[in-house]
Every structure is written in structure tokens, then in C-alpha cells.
Amino acid sequence: MNSQRRTITAALVGDPNTGKSTFFNAWTGMHQVTGNWPGVTVEKLLGQITLPNGEELTLVDLPGIYSLHAVSEDEKVTADYVCSGEPDLIVNIVDAVNLERNLYLTLALMELGKPMVMVLSMKDILERQGFKINMAALSERLGIPVVSANVQKRTARLALERAVQEALATKQRQIHVVYPESLTQAMRKAHREGEPEVLAIHRLEGILPGAEAIIDDVERVLGTTPDVLIADARYDKIEEITRGIVRQVGHARTELGRTLDRFVLNRWLGIPIFLGMMYLLFWFTQVVGGCFIDFFDGFGDALFVTGLGNGLRLIGSPEWLITVLADGLGTGVQTVMTFIPPVFFIFLGLSVLEDSGYMARAAYVMDRFMRLLGLPGSAFVPMLVGFGCTVPAIMATRTLSNRRDRLLTVFMTPFMSCGARLPVYALFGAAFFGVASGTMVFAIYLCGIVLAVLTGLLLKHTLFVGEPAPFVLELPLYHIPRVTTVLKQAWERLQRFLFRAGKVLVVMVLFLSICDKVHVPNPYAKPSQPNPPAKISIIEFVGRTISPVFLPMGVERDNWQGSVALIVGLFAKEQVVSSLNTLYAIEGGTADTPSAQDEALTWASARDQLLQGLTEAVATIPEAFAGLMDSLLDPLGVGIFKSEYERAHRLAEQLADPTLSQERLADLQRQIDTALDIEALHEALTKATVTKEAMEKQVARNEALRPQLEAAEAELNATAARLGKASVLQSLAKRITSGSVSDERGRNLVLRDFNAQIETYYQESLSEEVEADTTLMNTLVAKFDSDKNRAFAYLLFVLLYVPCLAAMATVVREIGWGYSSILFGYLTVLGWCVATLYFQITTGHSLAWIITPCVFLAATVAFFYALGKKTKVRLVV
């Protein structure tokens, strides 16, 4: 009969930046489980190892810690676990380059009396510096096994596993630290009968409560605190242990890291280098990662929305089940999938910066500036990422060491205008601001930054009173990032989003999808409206009901579509555009109706739709990468507002100068030809023609593909129209540059015609970028009374009100429902107040509606102050 093998639990403990994660991954391989410690957001990693004698070892990877006196949430997890008595063994990883400093934690761990193994990392770096460490002598002096961390080698792995068995089988020798007599007496007073002596030391260090009076007595008599005396005694012992352990055996190689730090940490160069690195991180996350968003979006739609819906219809499922499974759960899964690229790429980029050693230096460079807001320097990174996507930005706050800093950063991050809002800005820019669209967008971004700073200052002095975490920073050695390490860290964090925040997101999307699909009687139908719908969705009903709330910020009652679009924007902010397009079309009686071909669904047509969707999804990747490098100078994508449009206007202004030479006129003509790029339009027309002809042949074999043919025809017609207008512009410009119009009056008429054609040509071009036609923009202008201030107030609310469902789900998972509710309420109230104040000051001029938002803002400040007094946010929970 085989005897049952026991399972051993080992805690992997060490200082930060000692190579703990690399060692953990190398020793445990793929046998790992990721989770969170109960009640906190700190990572919990478990690895399984089978020892040579057949026993199973569960290795628990703990956050880095300098001592057992925790000053952050991460450190408290480590200190509580190693002191709990739960682990059977402590595996202490020690940086050989910083041996003396790392041994402070080692002595504190040895006082716990647990079996222990020391693992030395960074030995290769120590040897490159010309030094060698005597591991056998160190093991003898400490009384515990000391082995190398290089477990990729079979001999080193076997040595480690034998050392584990030896430590478990041998009674640990207690190392004797000589404390001053006065401290020894204090320890006797703090000791309680039946307890290990180490608990008395912990009370005097402040790790455990119960010795406050004794600590005060020691400080009064000796003029210093017991924890300082304990530290001095331990460092005396460390000096004794390490004497002669490390010796120089050769000449140190040139330290590249010191040379790099002269630039990276330089007073004048540090911030520009940091901003350059953050720019590349942002570009890598939002642009490179963004190349895959359309793929995941199309893939999710083809499989879980359209594909699943078609399958359910073909087997005769009731409509309510299709709504729940395909339109609800399927859309939720599709939404989660679209966030896979930005979440994965941001954590891939952060892992590279962390593993290379630069992240700690970035925190050092930005620390002075960020502390004005009550935050450490590392809080800058999540805020920067927020300009691309709020979801990975919120998740990036996990790099902050304590709960207060995380909460404050989470509250500030949504003010960074994410890329999903850009299509909304583009639509309103094309409709209202024309050539000034770029300035409008800059103003929106600037408003977000200013309000984020003001929010940080407000919360610092009300809800989250206190100083940021103590700035204890160790600059790790530079490393070439290890591919396996950074990929594994990025994958683990992506899994956490998918299976935690993703679950909350799917439920939220399911709820809103059902509200969008379920219809109720329409109480708002007007006799004057042609063919008013008898029923409307719950979302439309809610939007039209609450539309009076938006009246003070310039959204009139007959523009109820604007309020409905804000609710639909909870799915994703860019859906505000498509929602406005659909709702205005319905009111105008121009909405598309399903054709007979769309309704004639068969298994063959469902299969073709699925294959077509998957093919189109895959095709988006090379298309996205085609313009990758062009986006390096415009990662936010704001160039659509100004590049061709403003350039053409500047050229038109130069053409108006009657004193230009013939050479200069010829140069302007070449620039206009380049801007219009008629050759590219001819190529696009040829391509569209080929696509249409190919689709005609496919439709002849399969009528279900007719919608794709209609789309191809629309693309062909749009390209042909654009080519025609570009040709007209080119012809008008040639009339001026060729000198065929000699009199001033004729020249002015041609210039006026040229400018008018430019306005139309580039407005339609911009409308294609925002997926909106000129009819939508004309309706939008009419609904907002051609008032730029109404439009800008609306955009301010879009900027400030609650983020999308994915971001809200991530916030809930990171900080809980309590603070999440406060954040969502604050964002919505602030958005309404700011938008109302702007509109009323610029256009409305209603004193009552100027005073009311001010009262709401004052009440919000008072609420934060009162809540901050009542509930203090602890650094460690």
C-alpha cells in the first residue's frame, strides 16, 4: 500500500526587485494558479512543484517587502501571511548584489522559527562586477541552506529541491541577535506567557498592537524608538555574518546602468526622456493594440451576436431567448472581446518597463510633480493611458502601493478623454466648428485635464485626506526584458480582466441590451409626425422622459434624441454617433427597413454570413497595420480634424494673393494636386468597381449576399462622387494658377467658388471618418439651433459623465461598489453642472440656472468633506 504524500506550503518572500517573479516562473513553469487575496486586490500566485521524494510543494508568491512592518496593502498581505503560521517553509530570495540590505528581512524571517531556504539571485551580475560570494560560508553562518536562483539548470534545480527537503527535515538553528539590555527588558515587559518571543519584538516594532506604553517609555528614556534599536542590532549582526563572505576576484566591467542613469535621472533630461517613453507606451497600447480591436469586434459579432442569433432563429427559438442570448449575452461577450487588445498591450508595455528597470526611475522622475496632487510619481502612468482607454488605465492603478493612492488615481483617471469619445467630437466638429475643429478638440482635452487636477486637489483635502505613500524607492539594475516573463505577466492580468471585470460587464450589457430590445407603448407619438412608432424601446422611453434634465445645458425638449444617445453611449461612447444617426433618421422617416432578402434566412445563408464576418474581421488587421507608422505622430487620431481641411484653406488664402509669381502659382497648384490626391481616388474607384463586380457574381449564386452588394455599390458611388468633386476643385485651381482669369472680379468669383467647394468636399470627407452623412450633420445643426455653445456644452457632458460599461465594471472590481457609486454620481453631477454653467454663461443667461449648478457643486464638496471626516481611508486594509 502506498503511503499518502503530504502537501507542503512554502512562502516565497523577498525584497522588491530581487528577481522573485522570474524565479517563481522558472521553478513552477506552467503549473500556476492566479487569484486575489480575500478582501483585497493584491495578486495571489500559487505554483505547484513535485519534490524528488514525491511530496507536493505549493509555492505562494508574495509581494515584495523590506521588513515585516507593512506600510502598504501589498506589504500587509505578505507580513500577515508569513506571520500567520500557515506556511510550512519560507523560501527567502536575496539579491546577491545588495546582500547586506536584503539580509535585514532574512533575520526578521528567521526569528519566526520556520524552516527556511535562502535563494541567491543576481549572482551573475555580482560576478560581472568582479566579485564572488562564498555560499557555503554564508549557509554555515546563517544555519540554513543557501542555493542559487538559476533553476533553469538541472543541477541548480535539484540542489534547490534537496535544500527544501533538508530544511524541512532539520530543526532550524536560531540565530542570536544581541539586543541592548534596555531593549531586552522592554521585550520582557511586552512578552506574554505562552507566546513565542518573536511576538514581543513585533509589538515593539509596531507590527502588532499592545505595547504602546512600553514604546513610549523606551523613547522617553533612550531618546529613540525600539524599532530603531532593533534595526541597529540586526545590522550589527548582518555585518558580522557578511564579513569576508563577498570578495573581489577581478576587475569590474563598465557599469552601463550608471551611464544610463546619468541621462534618465538627470534634472533636465529626465522628464523629456520620461515623456518620450510614455508617448511610445501610449502609441504601442492604443495604436498597435488598436490594430486588433476591429478584428475582435468583428469576430465577436460574427460568432456570438449575428452567428448565435441566426442559429437560434433557424432552430425556432422564441424572440425573447434570442434577445437574451444573442443581443444580450452575445453583445456582452463581444464588448469584452474588444477590450482584449488595449488591456493586453498596456500590461505588456508596463511589464517591459518594469522588467527592464525603467519603471522605478519613471516614478522617481515624476514624483515631485505628482505629489502636488497627493500622489506618487507612478500614478502618472494610469492617467496617461486613460487618454487611450479607461479600462486598462483603471487596471494599471494596481501598480500603486496603497489603497488611498489607488482610489485617488481611479477618481482622476476618467477625466482623461479616451479614444472612444473622439468620433463624437469629430461629428460635432464637422457639423459646427469646421476649420476650428482641432481647436475645439484641444479645448475638450484641456478641460478634462484641468478638472482632473481640480478633482485631485479637492479629494486630497476632503475625501482622501492624507499624504501619499512613503517614497521608499529602490532603483533596480537594468535588464533586457525577458520575453517569457513579460508575456506571462500580461496574460495573467488580461485573465483577471476577462474573468472578473468581464463578468460584471456582461451583466451590465445584458441589462441595457434587454432595455434596448424590449418595447413599451409610445406615449410621445405626435399626430403631426408621419407614421409615428406605436412602441418604443425602454431606453428611448427613459431618454425621452429624462430629457428635461438636459434642458438647462442646451438640449431642447424636441431634441430628445440627444438624451437617448447619452444612455446608449453607456455601451461605448462612440455609439453616441450611431444612435443619433438612427434616431434622427427614424424621426425624419428615412430609416432603413429590412428587405425580403434579409428576412429569408437559411442554414446556407447563415453559414455564408458567418464566413463573411470572420473573413472581414481577419481583413481588418492588415488594413489597420497599413497606416501604423503614419499614426506615430498622431496616436490620438486628432489629425482628421485639421490635416487636409486646414491645408486646403491655407492654399486658398495664398491663391487669393494677386501678386504671386508664376513659379509660386505653379508650386501652389502642385500642392493642391497633392492634397486632393486624384490619382489615389482613381485607384480607389477602380478597386470599388472590381469589388462591386465580384459581389454581383456572388449574389447571382447566393441572394443572401445582396446587402454586401448594396454596400459595395454605395462605396462605388461615394468614391465616384468624391472623385468628381476633387476634379472640380482641381479645375478651379488651374483657372487661377494658369492665368486664364485675368480680371480681379472674375478671379474673386472663382476663389469664392473654390472655397465653397472645399467646405463641401472636406465636410463630406470628415463625415466619412465619423461614419455620418451630411444629412445627419444638417439635422444635428438644426436640433442644436446652429449654436456652437449648445454643441460644446453637450460635448462637455460627454467628456465628464460616467464612462462606458466596461470601464464601470473595471472600477467596481478594483475599488468596490461603495466608492464606485460615489465616483459615478460625482462624474454625472459634475458633468451636468459644468455643461449647464458653460451654456448658461455663454448663451442661456439664466441666473437661476447659473446659481443651481454652483449650489450642487458646493453640496458635493460638503458631502466629500463630511464623508472624509467620518470614514478615513487607511493606507493598509
mmCIF file of N, CA, C and O in Angstrom, residues 301-346:
data_model
loop_
_atom_site.group_PDB
_atom_site.id
_atom_site.type_symbol
_atom_site.label_atom_id
_atom_site.label_comp_id
_atom_site.label_asym_id
_atom_site.label_seq_id
_atom_site.Cartn_x
_atom_site.Cartn_y
_atom_site.Cartn_z
ATOM 1 N N ASP A 301 -18.818 39.662 -33.064
ATOM 2 C CA ASP A 301 -20.133 39.839 -33.673
ATOM 3 C C ASP A 301 -20.505 38.634 -34.528
ATOM 4 O O ASP A 301 -21.637 38.131 -34.468
ATOM 5 N N ALA A 302 -19.552 38.172 -35.348
ATOM 6 C CA ALA A 302 -19.834 37.054 -36.251
ATOM 7 C C ALA A 302 -20.220 35.790 -35.481
ATOM 8 O O ALA A 302 -21.123 35.056 -35.887
ATOM 9 N N LEU A 303 -19.557 35.534 -34.349
ATOM 10 C CA LEU A 303 -19.801 34.294 -33.606
ATOM 11 C C LEU A 303 -20.939 34.428 -32.590
ATOM 12 O O LEU A 303 -21.862 33.610 -32.567
ATOM 13 N N PHE A 304 -20.854 35.455 -31.736
ATOM 14 C CA PHE A 304 -21.714 35.495 -30.554
ATOM 15 C C PHE A 304 -22.967 36.354 -30.711
ATOM 16 O O PHE A 304 -23.879 36.246 -29.897
ATOM 17 N N VAL A 305 -23.010 37.228 -31.720
ATOM 18 C CA VAL A 305 -24.193 38.058 -31.907
ATOM 19 C C VAL A 305 -24.947 37.619 -33.156
ATOM 20 O O VAL A 305 -25.990 36.964 -33.079
ATOM 21 N N THR A 306 -24.395 37.919 -34.333
ATOM 22 C CA THR A 306 -25.071 37.548 -35.580
ATOM 23 C C THR A 306 -25.140 36.032 -35.746
ATOM 24 O O THR A 306 -26.200 35.472 -36.045
ATOM 25 N N GLY A 307 -24.001 35.360 -35.558
ATOM 26 C CA GLY A 307 -23.968 33.910 -35.741
ATOM 27 C C GLY A 307 -24.879 33.184 -34.779
ATOM 28 O O GLY A 307 -25.673 32.314 -35.173
ATOM 29 N N LEU A 308 -24.777 33.524 -33.492
ATOM 30 C CA LEU A 308 -25.630 32.880 -32.487
ATOM 31 C C LEU A 308 -27.099 33.214 -32.738
ATOM 32 O O LEU A 308 -27.971 32.330 -32.639
ATOM 33 N N GLY A 309 -27.386 34.472 -33.080
ATOM 34 C CA GLY A 309 -28.771 34.865 -33.354
ATOM 35 C C GLY A 309 -29.350 34.117 -34.531
ATOM 36 O O GLY A 309 -30.501 33.644 -34.483
ATOM 37 N N ASN A 310 -28.567 33.993 -35.611
ATOM 38 C CA ASN A 310 -29.043 33.238 -36.776
ATOM 39 C C ASN A 310 -29.306 31.781 -36.426
ATOM 40 O O ASN A 310 -30.317 31.189 -36.835
ATOM 41 N N GLY A 311 -28.395 31.190 -35.667
ATOM 42 C CA GLY A 311 -28.582 29.792 -35.274
ATOM 43 C C GLY A 311 -29.829 29.586 -34.448
ATOM 44 O O GLY A 311 -30.583 28.624 -34.648
ATOM 45 N N LEU A 312 -30.065 30.504 -33.502
ATOM 46 C CA LEU A 312 -31.257 30.393 -32.664
ATOM 47 C C LEU A 312 -32.535 30.572 -33.478
ATOM 48 O O LEU A 312 -33.543 29.886 -33.244
ATOM 49 N N ARG A 313 -32.513 31.482 -34.451
ATOM 50 C CA ARG A 313 -33.707 31.684 -35.293
ATOM 51 C C ARG A 313 -33.986 30.447 -36.141
ATOM 52 O O ARG A 313 -35.142 30.056 -36.327
ATOM 53 N N LEU A 314 -32.929 29.844 -36.654
ATOM 54 C CA LEU A 314 -33.115 28.693 -37.533
ATOM 55 C C LEU A 314 -33.665 27.472 -36.801
ATOM 56 O O LEU A 314 -34.309 26.620 -37.399
ATOM 57 N N ILE A 315 -33.401 27.375 -35.503
ATOM 58 C CA ILE A 315 -33.948 26.235 -34.754
ATOM 59 C C ILE A 315 -35.282 26.592 -34.112
ATOM 60 O O ILE A 315 -35.823 25.818 -33.318
ATOM 61 N N GLY A 316 -35.815 27.792 -34.448
ATOM 62 C CA GLY A 316 -37.146 28.165 -33.994
ATOM 63 C C GLY A 316 -37.230 28.691 -32.584
ATOM 64 O O GLY A 316 -38.281 28.593 -31.943
ATOM 65 N N SER A 317 -36.134 29.278 -32.072
ATOM 66 C CA SER A 317 -36.157 29.819 -30.702
ATOM 67 C C SER A 317 -37.060 31.039 -30.621
ATOM 68 O O SER A 317 -37.170 31.802 -31.574
ATOM 69 N N PRO A 318 -37.698 31.233 -29.484
ATOM 70 C CA PRO A 318 -38.535 32.427 -29.322
ATOM 71 C C PRO A 318 -37.688 33.694 -29.325
ATOM 72 O O PRO A 318 -36.498 33.674 -28.986
ATOM 73 N N GLU A 319 -38.328 34.800 -29.689
ATOM 74 C CA GLU A 319 -37.590 36.061 -29.840
ATOM 75 C C GLU A 319 -36.973 36.521 -28.527
ATOM 76 O O GLU A 319 -35.883 37.104 -28.507
ATOM 77 N N TRP A 320 -37.671 36.261 -27.401
ATOM 78 C CA TRP A 320 -37.119 36.700 -26.118
ATOM 79 C C TRP A 320 -35.813 35.983 -25.795
ATOM 80 O O TRP A 320 -34.894 36.567 -25.210
ATOM 81 N N LEU A 321 -35.710 34.700 -26.192
ATOM 82 C CA LEU A 321 -34.480 33.956 -25.931
ATOM 83 C C LEU A 321 -33.337 34.490 -26.802
ATOM 84 O O LEU A 321 -32.181 34.584 -26.358
ATOM 85 N N ILE A 322 -33.665 34.851 -28.051
ATOM 86 C CA ILE A 322 -32.654 35.435 -28.940
ATOM 87 C C ILE A 322 -32.164 36.762 -28.369
ATOM 88 O O ILE A 322 -30.966 37.072 -28.403
ATOM 89 N N THR A 323 -33.096 37.543 -27.839
ATOM 90 C CA THR A 323 -32.733 38.834 -27.249
ATOM 91 C C THR A 323 -31.781 38.642 -26.078
ATOM 92 O O THR A 323 -30.769 39.350 -25.948
ATOM 93 N N VAL A 324 -32.082 37.659 -25.218
ATOM 94 C CA VAL A 324 -31.251 37.437 -24.034
ATOM 95 C C VAL A 324 -29.884 36.863 -24.412
ATOM 96 O O VAL A 324 -28.838 37.363 -23.975
ATOM 97 N N LEU A 325 -29.873 35.820 -25.250
ATOM 98 C CA LEU A 325 -28.623 35.112 -25.537
ATOM 99 C C LEU A 325 -27.749 35.849 -26.554
ATOM 100 O O LEU A 325 -26.545 36.041 -26.324
ATOM 101 N N ALA A 326 -28.335 36.230 -27.684
ATOM 102 C CA ALA A 326 -27.534 36.848 -28.749
ATOM 103 C C ALA A 326 -27.351 38.345 -28.518
ATOM 104 O O ALA A 326 -26.223 38.838 -28.426
ATOM 105 N N ASP A 327 -28.479 39.066 -28.429
ATOM 106 C CA ASP A 327 -28.388 40.521 -28.283
ATOM 107 C C ASP A 327 -27.880 40.938 -26.906
ATOM 108 O O ASP A 327 -27.289 42.011 -26.770
ATOM 109 N N GLY A 328 -28.114 40.118 -25.889
ATOM 110 C CA GLY A 328 -27.682 40.462 -24.542
ATOM 111 C C GLY A 328 -26.326 39.885 -24.198
ATOM 112 O O GLY A 328 -25.309 40.576 -24.198
ATOM 113 N N LEU A 329 -26.290 38.567 -23.913
ATOM 114 C CA LEU A 329 -25.036 37.927 -23.537
ATOM 115 C C LEU A 329 -24.017 37.984 -24.671
ATOM 116 O O LEU A 329 -22.821 38.221 -24.446
ATOM 117 N N GLY A 330 -24.491 37.758 -25.906
ATOM 118 C CA GLY A 330 -23.574 37.787 -27.047
ATOM 119 C C GLY A 330 -22.930 39.152 -27.207
ATOM 120 O O GLY A 330 -21.716 39.255 -27.425
ATOM 121 N N THR A 331 -23.722 40.217 -27.097
ATOM 122 C CA THR A 331 -23.167 41.569 -27.195
ATOM 123 C C THR A 331 -22.217 41.851 -26.037
ATOM 124 O O THR A 331 -21.196 42.531 -26.209
ATOM 125 N N GLY A 332 -22.543 41.325 -24.860
ATOM 126 C CA GLY A 332 -21.645 41.490 -23.717
ATOM 127 C C GLY A 332 -20.297 40.842 -23.954
ATOM 128 O O GLY A 332 -19.245 41.436 -23.686
ATOM 129 N N VAL A 333 -20.312 39.607 -24.469
ATOM 130 C CA VAL A 333 -19.060 38.910 -24.782
ATOM 131 C C VAL A 333 -18.289 39.672 -25.864
ATOM 132 O O VAL A 333 -17.064 39.840 -25.788
ATOM 133 N N GLN A 334 -19.014 40.155 -26.879
ATOM 134 C CA GLN A 334 -18.366 40.925 -27.952
ATOM 135 C C GLN A 334 -17.714 42.183 -27.378
ATOM 136 O O GLN A 334 -16.575 42.529 -27.748
ATOM 137 N N THR A 335 -18.409 42.863 -26.473
ATOM 138 C CA THR A 335 -17.854 44.077 -25.868
ATOM 139 C C THR A 335 -16.595 43.769 -25.074
ATOM 140 O O THR A 335 -15.597 44.497 -25.147
ATOM 141 N N VAL A 336 -16.626 42.677 -24.299
ATOM 142 C CA VAL A 336 -15.442 42.278 -23.533
ATOM 143 C C VAL A 336 -14.277 41.988 -24.475
ATOM 144 O O VAL A 336 -13.128 42.385 -24.217
ATOM 145 N N MET A 337 -14.558 41.333 -25.594
ATOM 146 C CA MET A 337 -13.502 40.971 -26.532
ATOM 147 C C MET A 337 -12.809 42.195 -27.120
ATOM 148 O O MET A 337 -11.606 42.167 -27.382
ATOM 149 N N THR A 338 -13.568 43.280 -27.335
ATOM 150 C CA THR A 338 -12.952 44.468 -27.932
ATOM 151 C C THR A 338 -11.935 45.116 -27.003
ATOM 152 O O THR A 338 -11.101 45.906 -27.461
ATOM 153 N N PHE A 339 -11.981 44.790 -25.713
ATOM 154 C CA PHE A 339 -11.022 45.367 -24.779
ATOM 155 C C PHE A 339 -9.805 44.472 -24.567
ATOM 156 O O PHE A 339 -8.895 44.837 -23.823
ATOM 157 N N ILE A 340 -9.778 43.314 -25.201
ATOM 158 C CA ILE A 340 -8.623 42.432 -25.064
ATOM 159 C C ILE A 340 -7.345 43.101 -25.566
ATOM 160 O O ILE A 340 -6.322 43.101 -24.860
ATOM 161 N N PRO A 341 -7.329 43.700 -26.779
ATOM 162 C CA PRO A 341 -6.069 44.304 -27.254
ATOM 163 C C PRO A 341 -5.538 45.428 -26.362
ATOM 164 O O PRO A 341 -4.369 45.373 -25.963
ATOM 165 N N PRO A 342 -6.347 46.461 -26.014
ATOM 166 C CA PRO A 342 -5.755 47.523 -25.194
ATOM 167 C C PRO A 342 -5.312 47.050 -23.817
ATOM 168 O O PRO A 342 -4.273 47.480 -23.321
ATOM 169 N N VAL A 343 -6.089 46.150 -23.192
ATOM 170 C CA VAL A 343 -5.702 45.657 -21.863
ATOM 171 C C VAL A 343 -4.421 44.846 -21.954
ATOM 172 O O VAL A 343 -3.484 45.031 -21.155
ATOM 173 N N PHE A 344 -4.330 43.945 -22.934
ATOM 174 C CA PHE A 344 -3.133 43.115 -23.066
ATOM 175 C C PHE A 344 -1.907 43.967 -23.403
ATOM 176 O O PHE A 344 -0.836 43.804 -22.803
ATOM 177 N N PHE A 345 -2.065 44.898 -24.329
ATOM 178 C CA PHE A 345 -0.906 45.675 -24.770
ATOM 179 C C PHE A 345 -0.431 46.655 -23.707
ATOM 180 O O PHE A 345 0.769 46.911 -23.604
ATOM 181 N N ILE A 346 -1.344 47.224 -22.912
ATOM 182 C CA ILE A 346 -0.874 48.127 -21.866
ATOM 183 C C ILE A 346 -0.070 47.355 -20.824
ATOM 184 O O ILE A 346 0.990 47.795 -20.369
#
